[in-house]
Coordinates of N, CA and C in Angstrom, one line a residue:
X1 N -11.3 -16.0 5.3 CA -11.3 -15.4 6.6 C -12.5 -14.5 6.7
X2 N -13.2 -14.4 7.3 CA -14.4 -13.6 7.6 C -14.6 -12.5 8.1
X3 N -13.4 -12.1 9.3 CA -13.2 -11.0 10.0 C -12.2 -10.0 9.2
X4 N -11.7 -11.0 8.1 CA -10.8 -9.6 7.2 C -11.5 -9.0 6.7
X5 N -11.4 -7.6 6.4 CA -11.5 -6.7 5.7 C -11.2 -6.7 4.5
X6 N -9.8 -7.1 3.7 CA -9.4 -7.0 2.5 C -10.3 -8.2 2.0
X7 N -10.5 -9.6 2.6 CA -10.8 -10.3 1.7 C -12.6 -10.4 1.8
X8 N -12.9 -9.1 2.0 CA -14.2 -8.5 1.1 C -14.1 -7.4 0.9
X9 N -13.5 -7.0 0.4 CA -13.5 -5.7 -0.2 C -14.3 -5.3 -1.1
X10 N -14.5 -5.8 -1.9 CA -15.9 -5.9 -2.6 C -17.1 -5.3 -1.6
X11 N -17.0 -5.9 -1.1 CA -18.5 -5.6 -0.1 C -17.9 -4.0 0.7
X12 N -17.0 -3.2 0.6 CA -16.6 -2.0 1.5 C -16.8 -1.0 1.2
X13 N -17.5 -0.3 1.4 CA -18.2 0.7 1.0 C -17.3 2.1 0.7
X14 N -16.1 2.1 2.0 CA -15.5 3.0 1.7 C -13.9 2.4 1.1
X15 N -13.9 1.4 0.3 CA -12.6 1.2 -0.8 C -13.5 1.1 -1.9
X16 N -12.4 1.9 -2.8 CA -13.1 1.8 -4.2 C -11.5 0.9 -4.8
X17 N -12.1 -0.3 -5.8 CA -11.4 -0.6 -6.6 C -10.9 -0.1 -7.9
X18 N -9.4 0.2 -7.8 CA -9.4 0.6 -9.3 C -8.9 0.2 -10.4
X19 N -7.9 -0.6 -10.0 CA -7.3 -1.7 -10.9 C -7.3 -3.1 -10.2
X20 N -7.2 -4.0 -11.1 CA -7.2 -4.9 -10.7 C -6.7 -6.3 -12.3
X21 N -5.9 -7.4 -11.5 CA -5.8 -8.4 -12.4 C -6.3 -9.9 -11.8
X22 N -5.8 -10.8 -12.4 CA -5.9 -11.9 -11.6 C -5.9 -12.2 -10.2
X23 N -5.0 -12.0 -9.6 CA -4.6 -12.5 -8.5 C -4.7 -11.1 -7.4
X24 N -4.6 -9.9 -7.7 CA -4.5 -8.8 -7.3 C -6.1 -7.6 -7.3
X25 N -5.7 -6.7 -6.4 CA -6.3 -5.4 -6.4 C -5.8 -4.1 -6.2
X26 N -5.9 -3.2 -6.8 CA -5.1 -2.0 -6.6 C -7.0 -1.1 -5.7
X27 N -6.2 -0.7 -4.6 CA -7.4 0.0 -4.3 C -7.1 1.2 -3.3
X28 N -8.4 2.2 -3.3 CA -7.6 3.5 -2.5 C -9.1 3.5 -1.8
X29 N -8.6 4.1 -0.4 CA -9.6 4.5 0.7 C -10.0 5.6 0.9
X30 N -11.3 6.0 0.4 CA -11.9 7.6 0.3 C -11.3 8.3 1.5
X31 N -11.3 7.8 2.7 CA -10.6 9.0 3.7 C -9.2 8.9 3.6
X32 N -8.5 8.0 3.1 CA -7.0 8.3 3.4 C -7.0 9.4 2.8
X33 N -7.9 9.6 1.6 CA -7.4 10.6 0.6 C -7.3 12.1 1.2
X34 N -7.7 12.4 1.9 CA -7.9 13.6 2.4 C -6.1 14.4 3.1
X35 N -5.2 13.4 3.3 CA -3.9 13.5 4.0 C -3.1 12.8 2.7
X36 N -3.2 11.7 2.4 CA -2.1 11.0 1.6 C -3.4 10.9 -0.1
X37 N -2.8 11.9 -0.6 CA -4.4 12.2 -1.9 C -3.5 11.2 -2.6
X38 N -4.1 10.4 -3.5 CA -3.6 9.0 -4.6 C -2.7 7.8 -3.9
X39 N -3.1 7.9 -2.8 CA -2.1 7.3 -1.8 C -2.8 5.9 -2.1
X40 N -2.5 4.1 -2.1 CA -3.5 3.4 -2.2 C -2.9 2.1 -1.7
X41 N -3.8 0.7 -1.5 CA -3.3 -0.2 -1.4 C -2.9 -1.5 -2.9
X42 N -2.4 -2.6 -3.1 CA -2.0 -3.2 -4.2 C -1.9 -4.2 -3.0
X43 N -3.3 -5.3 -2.8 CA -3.6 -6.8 -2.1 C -4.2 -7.9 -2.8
X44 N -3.6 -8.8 -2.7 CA -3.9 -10.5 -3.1 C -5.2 -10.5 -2.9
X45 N -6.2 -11.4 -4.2 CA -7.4 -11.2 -3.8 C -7.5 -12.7 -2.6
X46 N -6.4 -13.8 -2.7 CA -6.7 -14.8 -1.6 C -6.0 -14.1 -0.8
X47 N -6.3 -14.9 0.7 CA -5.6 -14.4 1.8 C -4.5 -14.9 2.1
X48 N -3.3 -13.4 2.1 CA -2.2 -13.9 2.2 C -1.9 -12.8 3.5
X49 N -1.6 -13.8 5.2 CA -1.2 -13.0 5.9 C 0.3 -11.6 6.0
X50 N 1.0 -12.0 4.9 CA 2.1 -11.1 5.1 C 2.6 -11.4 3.6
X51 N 3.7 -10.2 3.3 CA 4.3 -10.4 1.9 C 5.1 -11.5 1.6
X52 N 5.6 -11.9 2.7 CA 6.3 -13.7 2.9 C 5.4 -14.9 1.6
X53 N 3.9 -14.5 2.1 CA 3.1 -15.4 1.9 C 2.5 -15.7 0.5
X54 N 3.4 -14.8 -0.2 CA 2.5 -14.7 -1.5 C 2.7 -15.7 -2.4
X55 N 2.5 -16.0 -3.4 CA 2.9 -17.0 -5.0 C 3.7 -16.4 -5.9
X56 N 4.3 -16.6 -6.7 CA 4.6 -16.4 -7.8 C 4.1 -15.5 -8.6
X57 N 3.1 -15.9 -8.8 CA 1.9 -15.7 -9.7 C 1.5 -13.9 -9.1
X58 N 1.3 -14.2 -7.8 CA 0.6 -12.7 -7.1 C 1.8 -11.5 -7.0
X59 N 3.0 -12.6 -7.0 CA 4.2 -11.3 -7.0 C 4.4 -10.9 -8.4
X60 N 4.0 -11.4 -9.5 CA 4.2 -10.7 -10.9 C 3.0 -10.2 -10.6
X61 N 1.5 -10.5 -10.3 CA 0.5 -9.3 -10.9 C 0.8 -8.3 -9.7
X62 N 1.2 -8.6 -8.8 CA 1.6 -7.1 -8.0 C 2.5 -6.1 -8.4
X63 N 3.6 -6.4 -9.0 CA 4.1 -5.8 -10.1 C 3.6 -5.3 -11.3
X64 N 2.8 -6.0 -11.7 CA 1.9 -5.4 -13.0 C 1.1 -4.2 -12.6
X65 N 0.5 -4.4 -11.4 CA 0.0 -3.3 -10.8 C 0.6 -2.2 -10.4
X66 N 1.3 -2.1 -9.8 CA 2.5 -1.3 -9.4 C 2.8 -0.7 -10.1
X67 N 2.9 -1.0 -11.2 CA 3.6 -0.2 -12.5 C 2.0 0.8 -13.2
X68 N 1.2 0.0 -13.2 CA -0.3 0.4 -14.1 C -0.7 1.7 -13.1
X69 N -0.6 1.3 -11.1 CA -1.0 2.5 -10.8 C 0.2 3.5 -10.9
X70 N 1.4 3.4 -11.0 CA 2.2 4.5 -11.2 C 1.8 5.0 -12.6
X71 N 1.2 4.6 -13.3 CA 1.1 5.3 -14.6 C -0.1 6.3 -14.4
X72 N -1.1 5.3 -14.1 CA -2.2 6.2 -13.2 C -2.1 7.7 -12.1
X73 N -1.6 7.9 -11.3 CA -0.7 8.7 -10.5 C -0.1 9.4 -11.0
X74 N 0.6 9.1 -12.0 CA 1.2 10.1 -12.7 C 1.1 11.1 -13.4
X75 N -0.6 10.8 -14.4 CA -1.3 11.0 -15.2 C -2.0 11.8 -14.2
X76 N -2.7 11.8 -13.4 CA -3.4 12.4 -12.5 C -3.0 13.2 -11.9
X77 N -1.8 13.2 -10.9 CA -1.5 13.7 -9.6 C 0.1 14.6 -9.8
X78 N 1.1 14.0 -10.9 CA 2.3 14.1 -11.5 C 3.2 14.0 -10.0
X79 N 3.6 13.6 -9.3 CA 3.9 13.6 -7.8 C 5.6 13.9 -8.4
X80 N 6.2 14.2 -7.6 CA 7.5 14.2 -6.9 C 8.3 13.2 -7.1
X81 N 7.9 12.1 -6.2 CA 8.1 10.8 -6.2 C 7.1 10.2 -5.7
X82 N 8.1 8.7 -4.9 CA 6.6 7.9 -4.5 C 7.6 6.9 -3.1
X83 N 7.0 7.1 -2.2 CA 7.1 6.2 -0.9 C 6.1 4.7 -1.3
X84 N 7.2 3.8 -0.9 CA 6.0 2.2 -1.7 C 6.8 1.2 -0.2
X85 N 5.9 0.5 0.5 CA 6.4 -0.5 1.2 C 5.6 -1.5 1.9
X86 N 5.8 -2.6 2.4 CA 5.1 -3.6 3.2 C 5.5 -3.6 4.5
X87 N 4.6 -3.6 5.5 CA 4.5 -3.8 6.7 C 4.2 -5.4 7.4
X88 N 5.2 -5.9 7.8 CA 5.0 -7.2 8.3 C 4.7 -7.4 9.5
X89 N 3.8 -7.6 10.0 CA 3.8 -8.4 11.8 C 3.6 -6.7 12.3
X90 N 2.9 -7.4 14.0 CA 2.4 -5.8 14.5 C 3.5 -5.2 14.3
X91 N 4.8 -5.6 15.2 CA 5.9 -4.8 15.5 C 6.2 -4.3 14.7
X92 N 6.4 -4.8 13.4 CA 6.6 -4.2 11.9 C 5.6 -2.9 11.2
X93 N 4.2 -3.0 12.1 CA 3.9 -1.8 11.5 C 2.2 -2.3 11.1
X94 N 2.2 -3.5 10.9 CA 1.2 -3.9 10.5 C -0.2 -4.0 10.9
X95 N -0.9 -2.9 10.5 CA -2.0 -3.7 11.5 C -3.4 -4.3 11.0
X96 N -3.2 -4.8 9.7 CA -4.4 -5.5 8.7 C -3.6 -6.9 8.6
X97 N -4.3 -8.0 9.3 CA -3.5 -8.9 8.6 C -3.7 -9.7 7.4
X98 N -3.4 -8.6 6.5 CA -3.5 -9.5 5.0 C -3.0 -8.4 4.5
X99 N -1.7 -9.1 3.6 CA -0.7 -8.7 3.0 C -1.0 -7.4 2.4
X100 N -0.6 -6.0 2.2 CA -0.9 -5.0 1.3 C 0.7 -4.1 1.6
X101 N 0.9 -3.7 -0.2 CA 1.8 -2.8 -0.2 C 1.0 -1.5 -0.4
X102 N 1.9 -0.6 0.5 CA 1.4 0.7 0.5 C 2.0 1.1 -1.0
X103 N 1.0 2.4 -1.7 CA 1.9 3.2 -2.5 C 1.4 4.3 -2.4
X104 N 2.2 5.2 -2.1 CA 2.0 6.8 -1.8 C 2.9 7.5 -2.9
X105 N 1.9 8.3 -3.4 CA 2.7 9.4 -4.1 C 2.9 10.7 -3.4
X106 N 4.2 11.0 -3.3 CA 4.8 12.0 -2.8 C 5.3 13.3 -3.5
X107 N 4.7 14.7 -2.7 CA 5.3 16.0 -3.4 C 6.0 16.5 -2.5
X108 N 6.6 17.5 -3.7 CA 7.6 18.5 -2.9 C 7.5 19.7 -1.7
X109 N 5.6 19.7 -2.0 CA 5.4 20.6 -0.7 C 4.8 20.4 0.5
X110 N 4.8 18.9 0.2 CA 4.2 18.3 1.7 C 5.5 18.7 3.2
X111 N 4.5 18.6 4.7 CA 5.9 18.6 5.4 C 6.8 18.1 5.6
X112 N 6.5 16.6 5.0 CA 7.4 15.5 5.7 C 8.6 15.0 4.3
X113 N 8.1 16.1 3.1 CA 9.2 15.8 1.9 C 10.3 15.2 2.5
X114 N 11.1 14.5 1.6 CA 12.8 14.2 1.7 C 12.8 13.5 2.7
X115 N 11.7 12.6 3.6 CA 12.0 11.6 4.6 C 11.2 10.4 3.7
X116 N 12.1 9.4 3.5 CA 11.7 8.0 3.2 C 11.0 7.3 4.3
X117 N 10.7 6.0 4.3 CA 10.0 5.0 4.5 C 11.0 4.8 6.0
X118 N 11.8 4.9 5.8 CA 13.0 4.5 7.0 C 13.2 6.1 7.8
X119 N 12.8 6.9 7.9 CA 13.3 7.8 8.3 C 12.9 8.2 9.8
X120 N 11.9 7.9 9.7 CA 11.9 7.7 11.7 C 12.3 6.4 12.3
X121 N 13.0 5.4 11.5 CA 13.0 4.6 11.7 C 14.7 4.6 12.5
X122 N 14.9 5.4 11.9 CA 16.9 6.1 12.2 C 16.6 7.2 12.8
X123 N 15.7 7.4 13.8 CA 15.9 8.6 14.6 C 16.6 7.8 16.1
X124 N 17.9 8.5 16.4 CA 18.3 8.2 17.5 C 17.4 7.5 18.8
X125 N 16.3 8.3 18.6 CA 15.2 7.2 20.2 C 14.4 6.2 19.9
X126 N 14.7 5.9 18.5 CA 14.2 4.2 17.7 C 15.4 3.2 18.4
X127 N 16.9 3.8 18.9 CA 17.5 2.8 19.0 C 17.0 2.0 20.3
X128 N 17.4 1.0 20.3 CA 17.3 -1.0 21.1 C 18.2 -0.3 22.5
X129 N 16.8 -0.6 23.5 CA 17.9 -0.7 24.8 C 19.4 -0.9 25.5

């Protein structure tokens, strides 16, 4: 696909790669860092529109990754915890279409501590007509 972004990444001046295996890339965006610091993406190097779409193959090295940048992160940053999720479809959240799990390391003194991934998601004016 030509108009994606992830599937050149390579060519993006402002993602740096930092891990990476077969099938996968673990990568983080110089400006997110400024609000979400070690925060990064973990994307299929083919194009896969959503996490539905992936192989076998891309869900173990996504895993492999997952685990390598948590070790990384932790070594670095020592976080709190960690906010990790996939965005599917606009309504879902998504607005790159090609599959990427977020992983954010989270501390204890940010403002939004102690709210998960779902947590505006359960505020009373999220509910359905």
């Amino acid at each position: 696909m030509k108009e994606c972004m992830f599937c050149h990444i390579v060519e993006d001046g402002n993602q740096r790669i930092v891990l990476e295996n077969d099938t996968c890339y673990y990568i983080q965006k110089k400006t997110e860092q400024q609000v979400l610091e070690g925060s990064g993406l973990i994307i299929p190097k083919a194009h896969r529109t959503n996490v539905f779409e992936l192989t076998e193959e891309e869900w173990n090295d996504t895993r492999s990754l997952l685990l390598q940048a948590k070790a990384l992160l932790d070594e670095k940053y020592s976080p709190d915890g960690y906010s990790t999720g996939w965005n599917t479809g606009e309504v879902g959240g998504q607005s790159i279409p090609h599959a990427h799990l977020h992983v954010i390391p989270r501390f204890a003194d940010e403002p939004y501590a102690y709210k998960g991934i779902r947590y505006w998601l359960k505020q009373p004016e999220n509910k359905r007509g």
